[in-house]
Amino acid sequence: MTVAPTRVASQVTVGEALPEHPIPLTRTFIVATAIASRDYQDVHHDPALAVERGSKDIFMNILTSNGLVESYVAAWAGPAAVIKRIKIRLGAPNYPGDTMTMTGTVSAVEGRLVTVEVKGVNSLGPHASGSVVVELPEERA
Amino acid sequence: MSATYEERLNAWVGKQLVRPTPAADPVNVPMIRHWVEALDVANPVHLDVEAAHATGRGDVVAPASMIQAWIMRGYAKTVRPQAGADDPYAEFIALLNEGGYTSVVATDSDFEFMRELVPGDHVSADESVESISPEKTTGLGAGRFVTTVKTYRDASGEVLATQKWRTLRFKPKAAAQAEPEKPQALRPRAAINLDNQFWFEAAKEHRLVIQRCTACQTLRHPVGPQCPHCQSFDWDTVEASGRATLYSFTVAHHPRHPAFDYPLVIAVVELEEGTRLITNLVGIAPEDAVIGMPLELEWLDADADLTLPVFRAASAAGEEN
């Protein structure tokens, strides 16, 4: 079968911007992703308990933040790319009803390894910011 | 000899918090499907074997960051945690709680992946303490940054990934405010003796007095038994007008004494009568203090046993003089 093409290092330039990607943060999305990552902490699904623990509502778990950063870069790089590193700093929580917009910029190309600086920003500020390193496939002959 | 809290905490650096713990299940397609569906992952290589083959892979691969999901404790252990008899992680948390660091927020995650995971891989992970910071002041409260490293391995012991995990363990601010029973710290005070008692007694009556030599009429401060000018031991006092000018000052920021408000302006003021006094400025921001500025006396009843003269900027009426 054929799959979508994957970028190779010679097609990537430092400073190149990834397409912006808004992610609507519905309550169902926050709960479904917490459960899919086997995270049953109440602050990720039970609004009353989340408030009791000092949060204004339930909020996205960190496994999902990592997963969204990964899939944002992987979707840009293409299906043959291999994720080598995901490094994020956590900031403003992702609450239901908000939107997190992903942006990225290529910051380094070394051989087949490409570093993308990534930011996921919601209405409160940066939720996750950091970098992802992907290994791109060999140049096609 | 007992170790200090700092020493007991630092003894954890390099130690294992979580012993190698295998995931409940090996990497499997149904769990990958839950993840891919919920996170809306478009990449076909996670579920479609043919797509995986087309990208040079032998089988479907799990999303890289999903590695942490395989070792999550799951529902039953989350809602019904069972404390093990010998659990280093619980011991470490108890030590943090002892220091008042009862709240936690994750600040950083840094994954490095050595290879992709395929169905059948059986992940296990351990976690060790890499570093513990000294106490820092943060927006959430005073706390310590604790960095741990999770090492993920397959059944043969091969390292699949590492994850540095930084959390802030902090004393919640709300809890800090909920300690009104704590008595207000008292200002340090002078040792009172027969030579200086009169001055502090007058201060309690809100009178600023200046010692005067009855032989040569010279005013002196600080107080003492003998005139530095004519060596006479005879003295009385005059009452100061309370008008003064700022002779010099410094601003204390650190270290802080709990009895004082900061920034603390410590001043030498020159009284209208000519003697100088070490005191505090009140109601004057450090950036507004100017040497030579006119000042006027105010009384600070610091506590039941201590009243001290302090100075504020002279009112306009005072400047007319």
Short mmCIF file of C-alpha atoms in Angstrom, two decimals:
data_model
loop_
_atom_site.label_atom_id
_atom_site.label_comp_id
_atom_site.label_asym_id
_atom_site.label_seq_id
_atom_site.Cartn_x
_atom_site.Cartn_y
_atom_site.Cartn_z
CA MET A 1 0.00 0.00 0.00
CA THR A 2 1.04 3.60 -0.32
CA VAL A 3 1.25 5.98 2.60
CA ALA A 4 1.65 9.74 2.70
CA PRO A 5 5.20 10.87 1.92
CA THR A 6 7.65 11.55 4.75
CA ARG A 7 9.94 14.57 4.66
CA VAL A 8 13.68 14.06 4.27
CA ALA A 9 16.30 16.31 5.82
CA SER A 10 17.18 18.08 2.54
CA GLN A 11 13.57 19.29 2.30
CA VAL A 12 13.66 20.89 5.74
CA THR A 13 15.15 24.29 6.55
CA VAL A 14 15.93 25.86 9.88
CA GLY A 15 13.35 28.54 10.62
CA GLU A 16 10.62 26.74 8.70
CA ALA A 17 7.24 27.02 10.42
CA LEU A 18 4.85 24.12 10.89
CA PRO A 19 1.19 24.76 10.06
CA GLU A 20 -0.77 26.04 13.04
CA HIS A 21 -3.08 23.41 14.52
CA PRO A 22 -5.93 24.36 16.87
CA ILE A 23 -7.21 21.62 19.20
CA PRO A 24 -10.66 22.18 20.75
CA LEU A 25 -10.54 21.07 24.37
CA THR A 26 -13.94 19.54 25.00
CA ARG A 27 -14.73 17.91 28.32
CA THR A 28 -15.14 14.55 26.58
CA PHE A 29 -11.73 14.93 24.93
CA ILE A 30 -10.00 15.63 28.28
CA VAL A 31 -11.70 12.65 29.94
CA ALA A 32 -11.24 10.26 26.99
CA THR A 33 -7.52 11.00 26.66
CA ALA A 34 -6.93 10.60 30.42
CA ILE A 35 -8.64 7.21 30.39
CA ALA A 36 -6.90 6.12 27.15
CA SER A 37 -3.59 6.80 28.92
CA ARG A 38 -4.74 4.76 31.97
CA ASP A 39 -4.72 7.88 34.14
CA TYR A 40 -7.64 7.62 36.58
CA GLN A 41 -6.72 10.54 38.84
CA ASP A 42 -9.98 12.29 39.71
CA VAL A 43 -8.77 15.78 38.69
CA HIS A 44 -8.86 14.59 35.07
CA HIS A 45 -12.50 13.44 35.05
CA ASP A 46 -14.46 14.48 38.16
CA PRO A 47 -15.34 18.22 38.19
CA ALA A 48 -16.53 18.31 41.83
CA LEU A 49 -13.38 16.62 43.15
CA ALA A 50 -11.17 18.78 40.92
CA VAL A 51 -12.72 21.91 42.48
CA GLU A 52 -12.31 20.44 45.96
CA ARG A 53 -8.61 20.03 45.24
CA GLY A 54 -8.24 23.69 44.32
CA SER A 55 -8.62 23.57 40.53
CA LYS A 56 -11.34 25.51 38.73
CA ASP A 57 -12.35 22.42 36.73
CA ILE A 58 -10.94 19.14 35.45
CA PHE A 59 -7.79 19.54 33.36
CA MET A 60 -5.78 17.59 30.77
CA ASN A 61 -3.25 15.07 32.06
CA ILE A 62 0.43 15.26 31.16
CA LEU A 63 0.57 12.02 29.16
CA THR A 64 -1.91 13.61 26.76
CA SER A 65 0.11 16.83 26.54
CA ASN A 66 3.14 14.75 25.53
CA GLY A 67 1.02 12.74 23.08
CA LEU A 68 -0.41 15.84 21.39
CA VAL A 69 3.04 17.43 21.04
CA GLU A 70 4.29 14.16 19.53
CA SER A 71 1.46 13.72 17.05
CA TYR A 72 1.62 17.39 15.95
CA VAL A 73 5.26 16.98 14.90
CA ALA A 74 4.77 13.42 13.59
CA ALA A 75 1.88 14.54 11.34
CA TRP A 76 4.12 17.23 9.83
CA ALA A 77 7.15 14.95 9.42
CA GLY A 78 5.26 12.01 7.89
CA PRO A 79 4.60 8.36 8.78
CA ALA A 80 8.17 7.05 8.37
CA ALA A 81 9.63 9.57 10.84
CA VAL A 82 10.73 8.19 14.21
CA ILE A 83 10.31 10.25 17.39
CA LYS A 84 13.62 10.42 19.34
CA ARG A 85 12.92 13.01 22.02
CA ILE A 86 9.99 14.94 23.49
CA LYS A 87 10.93 17.63 25.96
CA ILE A 88 8.24 19.90 27.38
CA ARG A 89 7.80 22.47 30.09
CA LEU A 90 4.30 22.53 31.54
CA GLY A 91 2.42 25.75 32.10
CA ALA A 92 -1.23 26.85 32.10
CA PRO A 93 -3.70 23.96 32.53
CA ASN A 94 -5.91 22.83 29.64
CA TYR A 95 -9.46 23.30 30.94
CA PRO A 96 -12.63 22.22 29.14
CA GLY A 97 -14.07 24.80 26.74
CA ASP A 98 -10.70 26.27 25.80
CA THR A 99 -8.70 25.73 22.61
CA MET A 100 -5.02 24.86 22.51
CA THR A 101 -3.26 26.03 19.37
CA MET A 102 -0.10 24.19 18.39
CA THR A 103 2.70 26.02 16.59
CA GLY A 104 6.19 24.84 15.69
CA THR A 105 9.42 26.01 14.09
CA VAL A 106 12.36 23.94 12.89
CA SER A 107 15.33 24.95 15.01
CA ALA A 108 18.03 22.46 13.94
CA VAL A 109 18.82 19.93 11.21
CA GLU A 110 21.72 17.60 11.91
CA GLY A 111 22.00 14.72 9.50
CA ARG A 112 18.61 13.01 9.59
CA LEU A 113 17.74 14.47 13.00
CA VAL A 114 15.43 17.47 12.97
CA THR A 115 14.58 19.51 16.06
CA VAL A 116 11.25 21.32 16.15
CA GLU A 117 10.48 23.92 18.83
CA VAL A 118 6.84 23.41 19.75
CA LYS A 119 4.31 25.47 21.68
CA GLY A 120 0.75 24.65 22.68
CA VAL A 121 -0.97 27.84 23.82
CA ASN A 122 -4.45 28.20 25.31
CA SER A 123 -6.36 31.30 26.44
CA LEU A 124 -4.39 31.36 29.72
CA GLY A 125 -0.95 31.17 28.12
CA PRO A 126 1.49 28.43 27.09
CA HIS A 127 0.27 25.01 28.23
CA ALA A 128 3.28 23.10 26.95
CA SER A 129 6.43 24.43 25.34
CA GLY A 130 9.55 22.57 24.37
CA SER A 131 11.10 20.62 21.56
CA VAL A 132 10.71 17.37 19.65
CA VAL A 133 13.51 15.57 17.83
CA VAL A 134 12.49 13.37 14.89
CA GLU A 135 14.64 11.11 12.79
CA LEU A 136 13.72 11.40 9.13
CA PRO A 137 14.27 8.59 6.60
CA GLU A 138 17.29 8.24 4.31
CA GLU A 139 17.29 10.52 1.27
CA ARG A 140 15.68 8.84 -1.70
CA ALA A 141 18.17 8.07 -4.47
CA MET B 1 24.31 12.67 66.20
CA SER B 2 21.14 13.12 64.18
CA ALA B 3 21.19 14.26 60.56
CA THR B 4 19.59 17.58 59.60
CA TYR B 5 16.49 17.62 57.37
CA GLU B 6 18.67 18.82 54.48
CA GLU B 7 21.04 15.87 54.93
CA ARG B 8 18.22 13.35 55.16
CA LEU B 9 16.69 14.77 51.99
CA ASN B 10 19.97 14.82 50.06
CA ALA B 11 20.63 11.20 51.05
CA TRP B 12 17.90 10.32 48.52
CA VAL B 13 19.84 11.67 45.53
CA GLY B 14 20.84 8.72 43.35
CA LYS B 15 18.52 6.34 45.18
CA GLN B 16 15.75 4.30 43.63
CA LEU B 17 12.23 5.50 44.41
CA VAL B 18 10.45 2.86 42.39
CA ARG B 19 11.99 -0.56 41.88
CA PRO B 20 11.71 -2.11 38.40
CA THR B 21 7.98 -2.66 37.98
CA PRO B 22 6.57 -4.51 34.97
CA ALA B 23 3.54 -3.19 33.08
CA ALA B 24 0.29 -5.08 33.67
CA ASP B 25 0.11 -6.01 29.99
CA PRO B 26 2.50 -6.19 27.08
CA VAL B 27 2.24 -3.57 24.31
CA ASN B 28 -0.98 -4.39 22.48
CA VAL B 29 -3.14 -3.12 19.64
CA PRO B 30 -6.38 -2.53 21.61
CA MET B 31 -4.64 -0.12 24.02
CA ILE B 32 -2.90 1.61 21.09
CA ARG B 33 -6.32 1.96 19.44
CA HIS B 34 -7.78 3.69 22.53
CA TRP B 35 -4.88 6.14 22.52
CA VAL B 36 -4.93 6.80 18.76
CA GLU B 37 -8.70 7.34 18.75
CA ALA B 38 -8.79 9.61 21.81
CA LEU B 39 -5.81 11.75 20.79
CA ASP B 40 -6.94 11.78 17.15
CA VAL B 41 -3.58 10.57 15.87
CA ALA B 42 -3.58 10.56 12.06
CA ASN B 43 -0.42 8.48 11.54
CA PRO B 44 -1.51 5.07 10.16
CA VAL B 45 1.61 3.20 11.35
CA HIS B 46 0.14 2.65 14.82
CA LEU B 47 -2.75 0.41 13.72
CA ASP B 48 -2.27 -0.56 10.08
CA VAL B 49 0.35 -3.28 9.56
CA GLU B 50 0.58 -2.58 5.83
CA ALA B 51 1.23 1.12 6.46
CA ALA B 52 3.89 0.09 8.96
CA HIS B 53 5.48 -2.17 6.33
CA ALA B 54 5.33 0.65 3.77
CA THR B 55 7.44 2.81 6.10
CA GLY B 56 10.04 0.08 6.57
CA ARG B 57 8.76 -1.23 9.90
CA GLY B 58 8.21 -4.89 10.71
CA ASP B 59 4.98 -4.29 12.62
CA VAL B 60 2.77 -1.51 13.89
CA VAL B 61 4.47 0.68 16.48
CA ALA B 62 3.04 2.34 19.57
CA PRO B 63 3.11 6.15 19.74
CA ALA B 64 6.42 7.01 21.43
CA SER B 65 4.99 9.00 24.35
CA MET B 66 2.54 6.19 25.06
CA ILE B 67 5.39 4.36 26.77
CA GLN B 68 4.31 5.96 30.05
CA ALA B 69 0.76 4.63 29.63
CA TRP B 70 1.93 1.00 29.68
CA ILE B 71 3.22 1.37 33.22
CA MET B 72 0.33 3.38 34.66
CA ARG B 73 -1.13 1.67 37.73
CA GLY B 74 -4.68 1.80 36.35
CA TYR B 75 -8.06 2.24 37.97
CA ALA B 76 -8.10 -0.23 40.84
CA LYS B 77 -4.79 0.87 42.36
CA THR B 78 -5.70 4.55 41.89
CA VAL B 79 -8.94 4.35 43.84
CA ARG B 80 -7.80 1.65 46.28
CA PRO B 81 -4.09 2.27 46.83
CA GLN B 82 -2.36 -0.35 48.91
CA ALA B 83 0.60 0.83 50.89
CA GLY B 84 3.40 -1.67 50.61
CA ALA B 85 5.34 -2.51 53.74
CA ASP B 86 8.63 -1.42 52.20
CA ASP B 87 7.91 1.30 49.69
CA PRO B 88 10.78 3.78 49.12
CA TYR B 89 8.50 6.13 47.17
CA ALA B 90 6.09 6.39 50.11
CA GLU B 91 9.04 6.97 52.45
CA PHE B 92 10.32 9.80 50.24
CA ILE B 93 6.88 11.44 50.07
CA ALA B 94 6.59 11.16 53.86
CA LEU B 95 9.92 12.98 54.21
CA LEU B 96 8.71 15.76 51.88
CA ASN B 97 5.48 16.03 53.87
CA GLU B 98 7.52 16.30 57.06
CA GLY B 99 9.24 19.36 55.55
CA GLY B 100 5.85 20.90 54.75
CA TYR B 101 6.10 20.13 51.01
CA THR B 102 2.65 18.62 50.81
CA SER B 103 1.64 19.85 47.34
CA VAL B 104 3.03 18.86 43.98
CA VAL B 105 2.93 20.18 40.45
CA ALA B 106 4.81 18.69 37.49
CA THR B 107 6.93 21.27 35.66
CA ASP B 108 9.00 19.40 33.05
CA SER B 109 9.08 16.10 31.19
CA ASP B 110 11.97 15.08 28.95
CA PHE B 111 11.68 11.78 27.07
CA GLU B 112 14.48 10.20 25.06
CA PHE B 113 13.55 7.18 22.97
CA MET B 114 16.03 4.47 21.98
CA ARG B 115 13.66 2.40 19.84
CA GLU B 116 10.01 2.11 18.86
CA LEU B 117 7.75 -0.32 20.72
CA VAL B 118 5.89 -3.10 18.93
CA PRO B 119 3.07 -5.38 20.14
CA GLY B 120 4.50 -7.99 22.47
CA ASP B 121 7.14 -5.77 24.05
CA HIS B 122 6.80 -6.02 27.81
CA VAL B 123 7.79 -2.71 29.38
CA SER B 124 9.00 -2.29 32.91
CA ALA B 125 10.18 0.90 34.57
CA ASP B 126 12.10 2.07 37.59
CA GLU B 127 12.53 5.58 38.92
CA SER B 128 15.48 7.19 40.72
CA VAL B 129 16.08 10.62 42.24
CA GLU B 130 18.48 12.69 40.16
CA SER B 131 18.46 15.96 42.10
CA ILE B 132 16.67 17.93 44.82
CA SER B 133 17.00 21.71 44.78
CA PRO B 134 17.39 23.93 47.82
CA GLU B 135 14.15 25.61 48.84
CA LYS B 136 13.09 28.22 46.27
CA THR B 137 10.43 30.92 46.38
CA THR B 138 7.87 30.29 43.65
CA GLY B 139 4.50 31.72 42.67
CA LEU B 140 2.81 28.73 44.27
CA GLY B 141 4.73 28.88 47.53
CA ALA B 142 8.15 27.95 48.86
CA GLY B 143 9.24 24.63 47.43
CA ARG B 144 11.89 22.30 46.11
CA PHE B 145 12.33 21.06 42.56
CA VAL B 146 12.72 17.28 42.55
CA THR B 147 14.06 15.71 39.36
CA THR B 148 13.70 11.97 38.89
CA VAL B 149 14.64 9.67 36.01
CA LYS B 150 12.36 6.90 34.87
CA THR B 151 14.14 4.17 32.91
CA TYR B 152 11.95 2.03 30.67
CA ARG B 153 13.25 -1.43 29.67
CA ASP B 154 11.96 -4.39 27.74
CA ALA B 155 11.84 -7.95 29.10
CA SER B 156 15.50 -8.53 28.15
CA GLY B 157 16.64 -5.44 30.08
CA GLU B 158 17.32 -3.33 26.98
CA VAL B 159 16.68 0.38 27.66
CA LEU B 160 13.76 1.57 25.55
CA ALA B 161 13.51 5.12 26.83
CA THR B 162 14.37 7.45 29.68
CA GLN B 163 12.18 10.19 31.09
CA LYS B 164 13.41 13.02 33.26
CA TRP B 165 10.57 14.22 35.34
CA ARG B 166 10.73 17.48 37.30
CA THR B 167 8.15 18.32 39.92
CA LEU B 168 7.83 21.20 42.33
CA ARG B 169 7.08 19.96 45.82
CA PHE B 170 5.75 23.01 47.63
CA LYS B 171 4.18 24.36 50.78
CA PRO B 172 0.77 25.55 49.61
CA LYS B 173 0.29 29.29 50.21
CA ALA B 174 -3.21 28.81 51.61
CA ALA B 175 -1.76 26.59 54.33
CA ALA B 176 0.93 29.17 55.09
CA GLN B 177 -1.77 31.84 55.54
CA ALA B 178 -3.82 29.52 57.76
CA GLU B 179 -1.34 29.74 60.63
CA PRO B 180 -2.52 32.80 62.55
CA GLU B 181 -1.81 31.07 65.88
CA LYS B 182 1.86 31.72 65.21
CA PRO B 183 2.81 34.65 67.51
CA GLN B 184 3.99 37.82 65.83
CA ALA B 185 7.79 37.97 65.85
CA LEU B 186 9.16 40.68 68.16
CA ARG B 187 11.72 43.29 67.23
CA PRO B 188 15.13 42.83 68.76
CA ARG B 189 15.60 45.21 71.70
CA ALA B 190 18.44 46.90 73.54
CA ALA B 191 19.68 45.66 76.88
CA ILE B 192 18.29 48.17 79.35
CA ASN B 193 20.62 49.45 82.11
CA LEU B 194 20.85 52.40 84.51
CA ASP B 195 22.55 54.53 81.85
CA ASN B 196 19.95 54.13 79.06
CA GLN B 197 16.72 53.33 80.89
CA PHE B 198 15.54 56.98 80.94
CA TRP B 199 15.58 57.19 77.15
CA PHE B 200 13.43 54.08 76.58
CA GLU B 201 11.07 55.06 79.42
CA ALA B 202 10.55 58.49 77.79
CA ALA B 203 9.94 56.77 74.44
CA LYS B 204 7.14 54.73 76.03
CA GLU B 205 5.51 58.10 76.87
CA HIS B 206 6.07 59.21 73.26
CA ARG B 207 8.72 61.74 74.30
CA LEU B 208 11.97 61.87 72.34
CA VAL B 209 14.59 63.11 74.78
CA ILE B 210 18.19 64.14 74.27
CA GLN B 211 20.79 63.82 76.98
CA ARG B 212 22.43 67.14 77.96
CA CYS B 213 25.60 67.79 79.99
CA THR B 214 24.71 70.15 82.82
CA ALA B 215 28.33 71.33 83.07
CA CYS B 216 28.92 72.42 79.42
CA GLN B 217 25.38 72.14 77.97
CA THR B 218 26.53 69.82 75.13
CA LEU B 219 23.82 67.51 73.77
CA ARG B 220 24.81 63.89 73.15
CA HIS B 221 23.48 60.71 71.55
CA PRO B 222 23.83 57.74 71.88
CA VAL B 223 23.25 58.03 75.60
CA GLY B 224 26.10 57.43 78.06
CA PRO B 225 27.15 58.24 81.63
CA GLN B 226 29.86 60.80 80.82
CA CYS B 227 30.06 63.88 78.63
CA PRO B 228 32.48 63.16 75.75
CA HIS B 229 33.21 66.92 75.55
CA CYS B 230 34.03 67.90 79.19
CA GLN B 231 33.98 64.49 80.95
CA SER B 232 31.36 65.58 83.45
CA PHE B 233 29.06 62.88 84.88
CA ASP B 234 26.25 65.36 85.47
CA TRP B 235 23.39 65.42 82.99
CA ASP B 236 19.74 66.07 82.41
CA THR B 237 17.53 65.88 79.30
CA VAL B 238 15.76 68.17 76.89
CA GLU B 239 12.83 67.17 74.77
CA ALA B 240 13.42 67.10 71.02
CA SER B 241 11.11 69.00 68.67
CA GLY B 242 10.71 65.95 66.44
CA ARG B 243 11.91 67.84 63.36
CA ALA B 244 14.87 66.29 61.58
CA THR B 245 16.55 65.80 58.25
CA LEU B 246 17.71 62.60 56.55
CA TYR B 247 21.47 62.32 57.05
CA SER B 248 22.03 58.91 55.46
CA PHE B 249 20.14 55.68 54.81
CA THR B 250 20.37 52.11 53.53
CA VAL B 251 17.71 49.66 52.37
CA ALA B 252 17.70 46.13 53.81
CA HIS B 253 16.30 43.38 51.58
CA HIS B 254 17.99 40.27 52.89
CA PRO B 255 18.27 38.41 55.21
CA ARG B 256 14.79 39.13 56.53
CA HIS B 257 13.83 39.29 60.18
CA PRO B 258 10.16 38.37 60.66
CA ALA B 259 9.44 41.40 62.86
CA PHE B 260 10.16 43.92 60.10
CA ASP B 261 8.35 44.93 56.93
CA TYR B 262 10.46 44.99 53.77
CA PRO B 263 11.97 46.79 52.00
CA LEU B 264 13.21 48.21 55.30
CA VAL B 265 14.70 51.72 55.18
CA ILE B 266 17.31 52.09 57.92
CA ALA B 267 18.25 55.74 58.38
CA VAL B 268 20.54 58.06 60.25
CA VAL B 269 18.51 61.21 60.90
CA GLU B 270 19.88 64.49 62.19
CA LEU B 271 17.58 66.10 64.75
CA GLU B 272 16.97 69.82 64.60
CA GLU B 273 18.87 70.02 67.92
CA GLY B 274 21.98 68.58 66.26
CA THR B 275 22.30 64.99 67.49
CA ARG B 276 21.87 62.02 65.17
CA LEU B 277 19.80 58.91 65.66
CA ILE B 278 19.60 55.50 63.95
CA THR B 279 15.98 54.74 63.13
CA ASN B 280 13.62 53.57 60.40
CA LEU B 281 11.78 55.62 57.79
CA VAL B 282 8.09 54.87 57.45
CA GLY B 283 5.71 55.78 54.64
CA ILE B 284 8.64 56.54 52.35
CA ALA B 285 9.44 54.20 49.46
CA PRO B 286 13.21 53.59 49.17
CA GLU B 287 13.26 55.29 45.77
CA ASP B 288 11.66 58.42 47.29
CA ALA B 289 14.20 58.80 50.10
CA VAL B 290 16.59 61.70 49.44
CA ILE B 291 19.44 62.71 51.71
CA GLY B 292 18.66 66.09 53.29
CA MET B 293 14.89 65.66 53.05
CA PRO B 294 12.95 67.07 56.02
CA LEU B 295 11.45 64.49 58.35
CA GLU B 296 9.12 64.45 61.30
CA LEU B 297 8.87 62.17 64.28
CA GLU B 298 6.31 59.41 64.58
CA TRP B 299 6.00 56.79 67.33
CA LEU B 300 6.05 53.08 66.72
CA ASP B 301 4.49 51.05 69.54
CA ALA B 302 6.21 47.85 68.42
CA ASP B 303 4.89 45.67 71.25
CA ALA B 304 3.86 45.92 74.90
CA ASP B 305 7.44 46.53 76.05
CA LEU B 306 8.95 48.48 73.20
CA THR B 307 8.20 51.90 71.74
CA LEU B 308 10.61 53.44 69.24
CA PRO B 309 10.86 56.74 67.39
CA VAL B 310 10.61 56.45 63.60
CA PHE B 311 10.45 59.18 61.00
CA ARG B 312 8.27 60.04 58.05
CA ALA B 313 8.47 62.78 55.42
CA ALA B 314 7.69 66.16 56.96
CA SER B 315 4.27 67.54 56.14
CA ALA B 316 4.11 70.80 54.15
CA ALA B 317 3.30 72.75 57.35
CA GLY B 318 6.48 71.39 58.92
CA GLU B 319 8.51 72.61 55.96
CA GLU B 320 7.34 76.18 56.53
CA ASN B 321 9.51 76.40 59.62
#
